[in-house]
């Protein structure tokens, strides 16, 4: 639920069969990115008190947060992720109705120009990073920091795109 007096937080999630990452940062230059690696439902509950802003999050990330809040395991989150990614138009949705509104806004929803976050990174000349790991395989524990750094980059890019598109938002 959105609270006007709560700060804006930019966030992104990454889902693998053995790894659920939620990275976020308070709005504002210099604020650090916080990494939540396989967070507990109570960690997600704490995050939901902020006004969350993501990129294409209403279609994906919000549902991952909500499922974790309900106690889904990493394996169950991965299965849900695959179902959402492969969902066919017109088929019965696997998404949670309540999850659409856990965030304050979705940049993709309000952006007049519809393109991926990666395309925004290139257009705005901000750091663009590819992960180079298979999304359908467990991530070796010694690679978790690499995935977290990739997710950090998406959080920072989300904030930069939001700041660039403030006019579209207001």
XYZ file of N, CA, C and O in Angstrom:
680
model
N 0.829 -1.196 0.000
C 0.000 0.000 0.000
C 0.870 1.255 0.000
O 1.822 1.336 0.758
N 0.492 2.186 -0.819
C 1.275 3.401 -1.010
C 0.963 4.402 0.101
O -0.188 4.683 0.407
N 2.023 4.925 0.700
C 1.899 5.936 1.754
C 2.651 7.171 1.287
O 3.840 7.093 0.970
N 1.967 8.310 1.232
C 2.601 9.530 0.745
C 3.804 9.961 1.567
O 4.719 10.588 1.061
N 3.834 9.621 2.853
C 4.925 10.084 3.707
C 6.130 9.132 3.698
O 7.121 9.400 4.370
N 6.047 8.037 2.949
C 7.158 7.091 2.891
C 8.091 7.433 1.740
O 7.658 7.888 0.684
N 9.390 7.205 1.916
C 10.338 7.505 0.841
C 10.178 6.564 -0.352
O 9.667 5.446 -0.227
N 10.645 7.035 -1.498
C 10.671 6.212 -2.707
C 11.897 5.317 -2.658
O 12.992 5.751 -2.289
N 11.691 4.063 -3.015
C 12.757 3.071 -3.092
C 12.721 2.449 -4.480
O 11.651 2.061 -4.961
N 13.865 2.383 -5.132
C 13.987 1.723 -6.428
C 14.431 0.290 -6.174
O 15.271 0.047 -5.298
N 13.860 -0.657 -6.936
C 14.179 -2.057 -6.665
C 14.177 -2.893 -7.934
O 13.642 -2.506 -8.967
N 14.801 -4.062 -7.810
C 14.796 -5.062 -8.877
C 14.971 -6.425 -8.223
O 15.520 -6.524 -7.124
N 14.478 -7.456 -8.895
C 14.649 -8.820 -8.401
C 15.294 -9.675 -9.483
O 15.168 -9.380 -10.680
N 15.989 -10.707 -9.061
C 16.532 -11.733 -9.955
C 16.134 -13.073 -9.365
O 16.188 -13.268 -8.142
N 15.726 -13.994 -10.254
C 15.228 -15.290 -9.807
C 15.952 -16.406 -10.558
O 15.951 -16.436 -11.792
N 16.542 -17.291 -9.782
C 17.196 -18.497 -10.295
C 16.660 -19.677 -9.475
O 16.057 -19.467 -8.418
N 16.908 -20.915 -9.915
C 16.378 -22.057 -9.151
C 16.819 -22.092 -7.686
O 16.088 -22.601 -6.843
N 17.984 -21.543 -7.365
C 18.490 -21.582 -5.991
C 18.775 -20.204 -5.395
O 19.348 -20.106 -4.321
N 18.378 -19.158 -6.112
C 18.742 -17.810 -5.671
C 17.610 -16.829 -5.974
O 17.142 -16.728 -7.104
N 17.192 -16.129 -4.935
C 16.213 -15.049 -5.074
C 16.873 -13.799 -4.514
O 17.243 -13.745 -3.344
N 17.061 -12.827 -5.391
C 17.732 -11.582 -5.017
C 16.745 -10.424 -5.091
O 16.037 -10.280 -6.089
N 16.724 -9.610 -4.066
C 15.962 -8.366 -4.093
C 16.954 -7.262 -3.725
O 17.461 -7.221 -2.607
N 17.256 -6.402 -4.690
C 18.154 -5.279 -4.436
C 17.339 -3.998 -4.507
O 16.438 -3.868 -5.338
N 17.672 -3.060 -3.617
C 16.904 -1.824 -3.551
C 17.761 -0.689 -3.002
O 18.786 -0.926 -2.384
N 17.311 0.533 -3.259
C 17.993 1.707 -2.700
C 16.995 2.829 -2.506
O 16.047 2.985 -3.277
N 17.224 3.601 -1.459
C 16.444 4.823 -1.257
C 16.774 5.800 -2.372
O 17.941 5.891 -2.804
N 15.776 6.539 -2.836
C 15.995 7.535 -3.882
C 17.027 8.548 -3.421
O 17.084 8.912 -2.250
N 17.842 8.997 -4.352
C 18.821 10.026 -4.053
C 20.234 9.570 -4.332
O 20.607 8.433 -4.017
N 20.983 10.490 -4.920
C 22.372 10.196 -5.262
C 23.175 9.861 -4.017
O 23.013 10.490 -2.971
N 24.019 8.860 -4.125
C 24.892 8.492 -3.021
C 24.313 7.471 -2.059
O 25.046 6.927 -1.228
N 23.008 7.210 -2.143
C 22.438 6.184 -1.272
C 22.874 4.811 -1.779
O 22.837 4.556 -2.981
N 23.297 3.931 -0.872
C 23.809 2.626 -1.304
C 22.691 1.676 -1.727
O 21.546 1.818 -1.299
N 23.061 0.710 -2.563
C 22.129 -0.357 -2.926
C 22.220 -1.432 -1.846
O 23.317 -1.851 -1.461
N 21.070 -1.835 -1.347
C 20.974 -2.890 -0.340
C 20.676 -4.197 -1.064
O 19.800 -4.243 -1.924
N 21.405 -5.240 -0.720
C 21.215 -6.558 -1.336
C 20.550 -7.502 -0.337
O 21.066 -7.716 0.750
N 19.424 -8.052 -0.735
C 18.758 -9.068 0.079
C 18.877 -10.387 -0.689
O 18.240 -10.559 -1.722
N 19.714 -11.285 -0.190
C 19.961 -12.573 -0.827
C 19.106 -13.626 -0.127
O 19.223 -13.833 1.080
N 18.204 -14.251 -0.895
C 17.243 -15.218 -0.348
C 16.571 -14.668 0.911
O 16.609 -15.280 1.983
N 15.949 -13.465 0.771
C 15.326 -12.840 1.952
C 14.162 -13.662 2.499
O 13.518 -14.420 1.778
N 13.928 -13.479 3.779
C 12.796 -14.120 4.455
C 11.520 -13.321 4.138
O 11.600 -12.142 3.810
N 10.349 -13.941 4.308
C 9.102 -13.189 4.127
C 9.059 -11.908 4.969
O 8.580 -10.873 4.515
N 9.616 -11.952 6.184
C 9.605 -10.759 7.049
C 10.468 -9.638 6.461
O 10.164 -8.456 6.653
N 11.539 -10.008 5.738
C 12.368 -8.992 5.070
C 11.558 -8.284 3.985
O 11.658 -7.069 3.816
N 10.765 -9.059 3.252
C 9.928 -8.494 2.186
C 8.865 -7.595 2.807
O 8.594 -6.502 2.310
N 8.292 -8.035 3.901
C 7.284 -7.229 4.601
C 7.858 -5.866 4.971
O 7.208 -4.832 4.796
N 9.099 -5.833 5.446
C 9.756 -4.571 5.780
C 9.956 -3.682 4.574
O 9.788 -2.463 4.653
N 10.301 -4.282 3.447
C 10.516 -3.519 2.215
C 9.219 -2.895 1.702
O 9.221 -1.788 1.156
N 8.104 -3.589 1.907
C 6.816 -3.123 1.366
C 6.288 -1.869 2.055
O 5.314 -1.280 1.589
N 6.946 -1.419 3.131
C 6.493 -0.183 3.777
C 6.912 1.046 2.975
O 6.407 2.137 3.188
N 7.863 0.868 2.036
C 8.321 1.975 1.199
C 7.454 2.113 -0.052
O 6.713 1.202 -0.406
N 7.589 3.250 -0.715
C 6.956 3.457 -2.015
C 7.899 2.891 -3.075
O 8.870 3.530 -3.460
N 7.614 1.674 -3.512
C 8.491 0.951 -4.420
C 8.299 1.394 -5.867
O 7.168 1.517 -6.340
N 9.421 1.593 -6.558
C 9.420 1.945 -7.981
C 10.354 0.970 -8.679
O 11.509 0.804 -8.275
N 9.844 0.348 -9.726
C 10.646 -0.588 -10.494
C 10.427 -0.383 -11.980
O 9.788 0.584 -12.400
N 10.953 -1.303 -12.757
C 10.800 -1.251 -14.212
C 10.162 -2.554 -14.655
O 10.735 -3.625 -14.479
N 8.949 -2.453 -15.189
C 8.129 -3.602 -15.583
C 7.816 -4.482 -14.367
O 7.590 -5.676 -14.483
N 7.810 -3.868 -13.200
C 7.615 -4.596 -11.955
C 6.181 -5.053 -11.723
O 5.966 -6.080 -11.087
N 5.203 -4.319 -12.244
C 3.808 -4.739 -12.031
C 3.510 -6.053 -12.744
O 2.646 -6.804 -12.321
N 4.252 -6.336 -13.793
C 4.050 -7.586 -14.528
C 4.891 -8.734 -13.992
O 4.621 -9.891 -14.310
N 5.929 -8.433 -13.226
C 6.840 -9.498 -12.813
C 7.317 -9.369 -11.354
O 6.932 -10.153 -10.506
N 8.155 -8.373 -11.078
C 8.827 -8.270 -9.772
C 7.842 -8.260 -8.598
O 8.097 -8.912 -7.581
N 6.745 -7.519 -8.733
C 5.766 -7.448 -7.639
C 5.258 -8.842 -7.262
O 5.038 -9.134 -6.085
N 5.067 -9.692 -8.271
C 4.530 -11.030 -8.022
C 5.554 -11.914 -7.317
O 5.196 -12.753 -6.482
N 6.828 -11.687 -7.616
C 7.897 -12.416 -6.923
C 7.948 -11.988 -5.452
O 8.067 -12.824 -4.556
N 7.851 -10.675 -5.211
C 7.832 -10.182 -3.825
C 6.644 -10.761 -3.070
O 6.782 -11.228 -1.929
N 5.477 -10.736 -3.699
C 4.256 -11.201 -3.045
C 4.333 -12.694 -2.740
O 3.960 -13.139 -1.647
N 4.868 -13.462 -3.712
C 4.996 -14.911 -3.496
C 5.941 -15.201 -2.333
O 5.677 -16.082 -1.506
N 7.043 -14.455 -2.230
C 7.967 -14.659 -1.103
C 7.280 -14.289 0.203
O 7.434 -14.985 1.207
N 6.512 -13.202 0.166
C 5.747 -12.792 1.345
C 4.843 -13.932 1.822
O 4.666 -14.144 3.018
N 4.310 -14.696 0.863
C 3.450 -15.844 1.174
C 4.253 -17.078 1.591
O 3.659 -18.099 1.935
N 5.585 -16.992 1.507
C 6.415 -18.103 1.959
C 6.930 -19.021 0.867
O 7.447 -20.099 1.166
N 6.811 -18.621 -0.400
C 7.346 -19.450 -1.476
C 8.849 -19.654 -1.297
O 9.573 -18.720 -0.936
N 9.309 -20.872 -1.574
C 10.738 -21.209 -1.520
C 11.425 -20.699 -2.791
O 10.750 -20.276 -3.745
N 12.752 -20.771 -2.826
C 13.481 -20.374 -4.041
C 12.995 -21.192 -5.239
O 12.789 -20.651 -6.314
N 12.817 -22.496 -5.045
C 12.361 -23.357 -6.145
C 10.962 -22.958 -6.618
O 10.688 -22.909 -7.820
N 10.068 -22.674 -5.676
C 8.706 -22.266 -6.031
C 8.707 -20.904 -6.729
O 7.931 -20.692 -7.658
N 9.566 -19.993 -6.286
C 9.687 -18.688 -6.941
C 10.168 -18.870 -8.378
O 9.663 -18.232 -9.296
N 11.142 -19.753 -8.574
C 11.657 -20.010 -9.915
C 10.547 -20.576 -10.810
O 10.382 -20.135 -11.953
N 9.782 -21.519 -10.298
C 8.669 -22.103 -11.078
C 7.649 -21.024 -11.439
O 7.175 -20.967 -12.583
N 7.304 -20.169 -10.481
C 6.369 -19.072 -10.752
C 6.952 -18.124 -11.796
O 6.252 -17.697 -12.723
N 8.230 -17.800 -11.654
C 8.906 -16.921 -12.612
C 8.781 -17.473 -14.027
O 8.436 -16.745 -14.962
N 9.049 -18.762 -14.181
C 8.973 -19.385 -15.501
C 7.544 -19.333 -16.051
O 7.337 -19.071 -17.233
N 6.565 -19.559 -15.188
C 5.161 -19.498 -15.623
C 4.787 -18.091 -16.071
O 4.088 -17.916 -17.070
N 5.240 -17.068 -15.340
C 4.933 -15.680 -15.715
C 5.612 -15.337 -17.037
O 4.986 -14.774 -17.944
N 6.890 -15.693 -17.169
C 7.634 -15.384 -18.391
C 7.006 -16.062 -19.611
O 6.929 -15.468 -20.684
N 6.514 -17.284 -19.425
C 5.972 -18.059 -20.541
C 4.457 -17.981 -20.666
O 3.880 -18.683 -21.488
N 3.840 -17.105 -19.868
C 2.385 -16.970 -19.873
C 1.886 -16.524 -21.250
O 2.415 -15.583 -21.837
N 0.898 -17.220 -21.733
C 0.314 -16.885 -23.044
C -0.825 -15.894 -22.850
O -1.584 -15.979 -21.891
N -0.928 -14.954 -23.793
C -2.049 -14.007 -23.762
C -3.357 -14.798 -23.823
O -3.488 -15.730 -24.594
N -4.290 -14.404 -22.970
C -5.599 -15.050 -22.981
C -5.685 -16.286 -22.101
O -6.766 -16.779 -21.843
N -4.542 -16.805 -21.612
C -4.596 -17.976 -20.736
C -4.865 -17.499 -19.303
O -4.703 -16.331 -18.983
N -5.268 -18.434 -18.463
C -5.519 -18.098 -17.062
C -4.205 -17.633 -16.432
O -3.201 -18.316 -16.480
N -4.226 -16.474 -15.845
C -3.014 -15.877 -15.289
C -2.561 -16.606 -14.028
O -3.373 -17.077 -13.234
N -1.238 -16.670 -13.847
C -0.660 -17.238 -12.635
C -0.291 -16.125 -11.649
O 0.236 -16.396 -10.583
N -0.575 -14.876 -12.016
C -0.208 -13.735 -11.185
C -1.202 -13.543 -10.051
O -2.335 -13.999 -10.104
N -0.751 -12.837 -9.020
C -1.578 -12.526 -7.853
C -2.227 -11.164 -8.041
O -1.518 -10.168 -8.233
N -3.548 -11.091 -7.957
C -4.237 -9.811 -8.099
C -3.729 -8.767 -7.122
O -3.536 -7.602 -7.473
N -3.461 -9.184 -5.885
C -3.017 -8.261 -4.841
C -1.626 -7.706 -5.116
O -1.266 -6.633 -4.634
N -0.826 -8.428 -5.893
C 0.564 -8.035 -6.118
C 0.709 -6.811 -7.017
O 1.699 -6.097 -6.918
N -0.262 -6.574 -7.873
C -0.139 -5.442 -8.795
C 0.032 -4.117 -8.056
O 0.664 -3.204 -8.557
N -0.534 -4.023 -6.857
C -0.535 -2.760 -6.125
C 0.453 -2.687 -4.970
O 0.360 -1.782 -4.147
N 1.432 -3.597 -4.902
C 2.405 -3.484 -3.803
C 3.437 -2.399 -4.093
O 4.162 -1.990 -3.190
N 3.488 -1.922 -5.326
C 4.453 -0.874 -5.663
C 3.745 0.464 -5.853
O 2.539 0.520 -6.080
N 4.527 1.517 -5.767
C 4.053 2.885 -5.957
C 3.788 3.143 -7.435
O 2.760 3.693 -7.815
N 4.747 2.756 -8.289
C 4.558 2.912 -9.725
C 5.500 1.969 -10.465
O 6.403 1.382 -9.873
N 5.241 1.850 -11.758
C 6.055 1.049 -12.663
C 6.460 1.972 -13.801
O 5.603 2.497 -14.517
N 7.760 2.202 -13.937
C 8.256 3.126 -14.961
C 7.764 2.720 -16.348
O 7.365 3.570 -17.145
N 7.766 1.429 -16.637
C 7.330 0.968 -17.956
C 5.875 1.383 -18.223
O 5.527 1.749 -19.328
N 5.035 1.350 -17.180
C 3.619 1.727 -17.337
C 3.446 3.193 -17.734
O 2.618 3.509 -18.565
N 4.200 4.098 -17.104
C 3.959 5.520 -17.372
C 4.848 6.108 -18.459
O 4.605 7.213 -18.924
N 5.888 5.387 -18.867
C 6.800 5.913 -19.885
C 6.067 6.056 -21.227
O 5.435 5.117 -21.687
N 6.166 7.233 -21.819
C 5.549 7.447 -23.132
C 6.242 6.587 -24.190
O 5.605 6.107 -25.128
N 7.537 6.389 -24.036
C 8.327 5.578 -24.971
C 8.523 4.200 -24.355
O 9.162 4.064 -23.314
N 7.952 3.168 -25.000
C 8.025 1.799 -24.478
C 9.266 1.097 -25.017
O 9.367 0.826 -26.212
N 10.222 0.845 -24.123
C 11.411 0.072 -24.490
C 11.980 -0.557 -23.232
O 11.615 -0.183 -22.121
N 12.870 -1.514 -23.414
C 13.445 -2.244 -22.287
C 14.373 -1.356 -21.460
O 14.870 -0.327 -21.936
N 14.638 -1.795 -20.240
C 15.584 -1.088 -19.374
C 16.963 -1.058 -20.024
O 17.656 -0.038 -19.979
N 17.356 -2.155 -20.657
C 18.671 -2.212 -21.323
C 18.755 -1.156 -22.431
O 19.786 -0.504 -22.598
N 17.675 -0.973 -23.190
C 17.677 0.056 -24.247
C 17.755 1.457 -23.644
O 18.410 2.334 -24.204
N 17.101 1.658 -22.503
C 17.204 2.951 -21.822
C 18.641 3.208 -21.386
O 19.156 4.326 -21.510
N 19.302 2.174 -20.857
C 20.686 2.333 -20.413
C 21.564 2.811 -21.565
O 22.364 3.735 -21.405
N 21.385 2.187 -22.715
C 22.182 2.561 -23.892
C 21.839 3.980 -24.339
O 22.728 4.799 -24.571
N 20.539 4.285 -24.423
C 20.105 5.610 -24.872
C 20.597 6.722 -23.953
O 20.997 7.794 -24.417
N 20.582 6.473 -22.650
C 20.981 7.503 -21.683
C 22.483 7.495 -21.404
O 22.978 8.326 -20.643
N 23.194 6.551 -22.004
C 24.642 6.494 -21.817
C 25.055 6.103 -20.408
O 26.116 6.501 -19.936
N 24.209 5.332 -19.735
C 24.563 4.856 -18.395
C 25.094 3.431 -18.506
O 24.933 2.769 -19.521
N 25.735 2.979 -17.448
C 26.380 1.668 -17.460
C 25.389 0.580 -17.861
O 24.295 0.490 -17.324
N 25.789 -0.230 -18.824
C 24.979 -1.349 -19.312
C 25.744 -2.629 -19.018
O 26.923 -2.730 -19.327
N 25.082 -3.577 -18.408
C 25.763 -4.797 -17.966
C 24.919 -6.011 -18.321
O 23.711 -6.025 -18.086
N 25.549 -7.023 -18.885
C 24.907 -8.321 -19.117
C 25.454 -9.294 -18.080
O 26.586 -9.155 -17.621
N 24.663 -10.289 -17.733
C 25.072 -11.210 -16.678
C 25.915 -12.370 -17.207
O 26.927 -12.726 -16.623
N 25.484 -12.979 -18.297
C 26.253 -14.074 -18.869
C 26.156 -15.394 -18.117
O 27.018 -16.250 -18.275
N 25.119 -15.557 -17.299
C 24.867 -16.834 -16.636
C 23.535 -17.383 -17.141
O 22.621 -16.610 -17.428
N 23.395 -18.704 -17.246
C 22.110 -19.269 -17.684
C 21.035 -19.068 -16.612
O 21.257 -19.398 -15.447
N 19.893 -18.520 -17.017
C 18.815 -18.199 -16.072
C 18.110 -19.438 -15.553
O 17.423 -19.383 -14.540
N 18.277 -20.567 -16.260
C 17.555 -21.785 -15.885
C 18.405 -22.766 -15.072
O 17.995 -23.896 -14.845
N 19.560 -22.314 -14.615
C 20.465 -23.176 -13.844
C 20.711 -22.577 -12.459
O 20.724 -21.369 -12.313
N 20.940 -23.450 -11.478
C 21.337 -22.920 -10.166
C 22.629 -22.122 -10.311
O 23.475 -22.433 -11.138
N 22.747 -21.074 -9.510
C 23.942 -20.232 -9.538
C 24.909 -20.747 -8.475
O 24.536 -20.846 -7.296
N 26.155 -21.079 -8.870
C 27.135 -21.478 -7.853
C 27.276 -20.360 -6.811
O 27.264 -19.181 -7.152
N 27.387 -20.751 -5.553
C 27.425 -19.770 -4.467
C 28.530 -18.733 -4.669
O 28.354 -17.565 -4.325
N 29.656 -19.127 -5.294
C 30.745 -18.174 -5.512
C 30.425 -17.156 -6.616
O 31.195 -16.230 -6.844
N 29.260 -17.313 -7.275
C 28.826 -16.369 -8.305
C 27.682 -15.460 -7.830
O 27.222 -14.611 -8.574
N 27.218 -15.657 -6.605
C 26.095 -14.869 -6.100
C 26.407 -13.381 -6.092
O 25.536 -12.559 -6.380
N 27.634 -12.998 -5.761
C 28.007 -11.577 -5.742
C 27.958 -11.005 -7.162
O 27.513 -9.867 -7.359
N 28.369 -11.785 -8.151
C 28.293 -11.350 -9.550
C 26.834 -11.045 -9.931
O 26.548 -10.033 -10.569
N 25.908 -11.907 -9.528
C 24.482 -11.683 -9.802
C 24.004 -10.442 -9.045
O 23.251 -9.625 -9.587
N 24.453 -10.278 -7.806
C 24.061 -9.111 -7.007
C 24.554 -7.820 -7.650
O 23.829 -6.818 -7.678
N 25.766 -7.825 -8.197
C 26.302 -6.637 -8.881
C 25.487 -6.317 -10.130
O 25.221 -5.151 -10.423
N 25.093 -7.344 -10.854
C 24.230 -7.167 -12.026
C 22.901 -6.526 -11.604
O 22.411 -5.582 -12.230
N 22.327 -7.023 -10.522
C 21.062 -6.487 -10.011
C 21.239 -5.057 -9.504
O 20.370 -4.209 -9.730
N 22.380 -4.770 -8.839
C 22.687 -3.398 -8.411
C 22.600 -2.454 -9.604
O 22.023 -1.360 -9.506
N 23.212 -2.874 -10.714
C 23.237 -2.044 -11.914
C 21.819 -1.745 -12.396
O 21.512 -0.616 -12.786
N 20.945 -2.746 -12.359
C 19.556 -2.524 -12.785
C 18.826 -1.570 -11.846
O 18.016 -0.750 -12.287
N 19.111 -1.637 -10.559
C 18.492 -0.709 -9.602
C 18.942 0.719 -9.907
O 18.113 1.647 -9.973
N 20.234 0.916 -10.124
C 20.762 2.252 -10.433
C 20.213 2.763 -11.765
O 19.859 3.944 -11.890
N 20.096 1.880 -12.747
C 19.533 2.267 -14.043
C 18.054 2.633 -13.903
O 17.580 3.590 -14.522
N 17.332 1.904 -13.065
C 15.914 2.199 -12.834
C 15.750 3.605 -12.269
O 14.898 4.377 -12.724
N 16.586 3.965 -11.311
C 16.521 5.311 -10.741
C 16.859 6.360 -11.808
O 16.182 7.390 -11.907
N 17.871 6.109 -12.617
C 18.266 7.063 -13.662
C 17.149 7.248 -14.689
O 16.863 8.379 -15.110
N 16.499 6.166 -15.077
C 15.400 6.264 -16.047
C 14.218 7.005 -15.420
O 13.596 7.855 -16.062
N 13.922 6.709 -14.146
C 12.852 7.425 -13.459
C 13.123 8.926 -13.442
O 12.246 9.737 -13.764
N 14.349 9.308 -13.105
C 14.704 10.725 -13.070
C 14.604 11.349 -14.460
O 14.135 12.493 -14.605
N 14.987 10.607 -15.482
C 14.910 11.090 -16.875
C 13.447 11.272 -17.310
O 13.144 12.206 -18.060
N 12.568 10.419 -16.827
C 11.170 10.427 -17.270
C 10.227 11.084 -16.260
O 9.013 10.901 -16.346
N 10.769 11.868 -15.343
C 9.918 12.509 -14.324
C 8.741 13.263 -14.930
O 7.658 13.277 -14.382
N 8.983 13.885 -16.070
C 7.911 14.612 -16.765
C 6.764 13.700 -17.149
O 5.588 14.067 -17.017
N 7.087 12.515 -17.652
C 6.033 11.539 -18.002
C 5.268 11.127 -16.758
O 4.049 10.917 -16.799
N 5.959 11.011 -15.623
C 5.331 10.569 -14.388
C 4.372 11.620 -13.855
O 3.244 11.309 -13.515
N 4.824 12.884 -13.819
C 3.971 13.926 -13.255
C 2.901 14.323 -14.242
O 1.795 14.614 -13.893
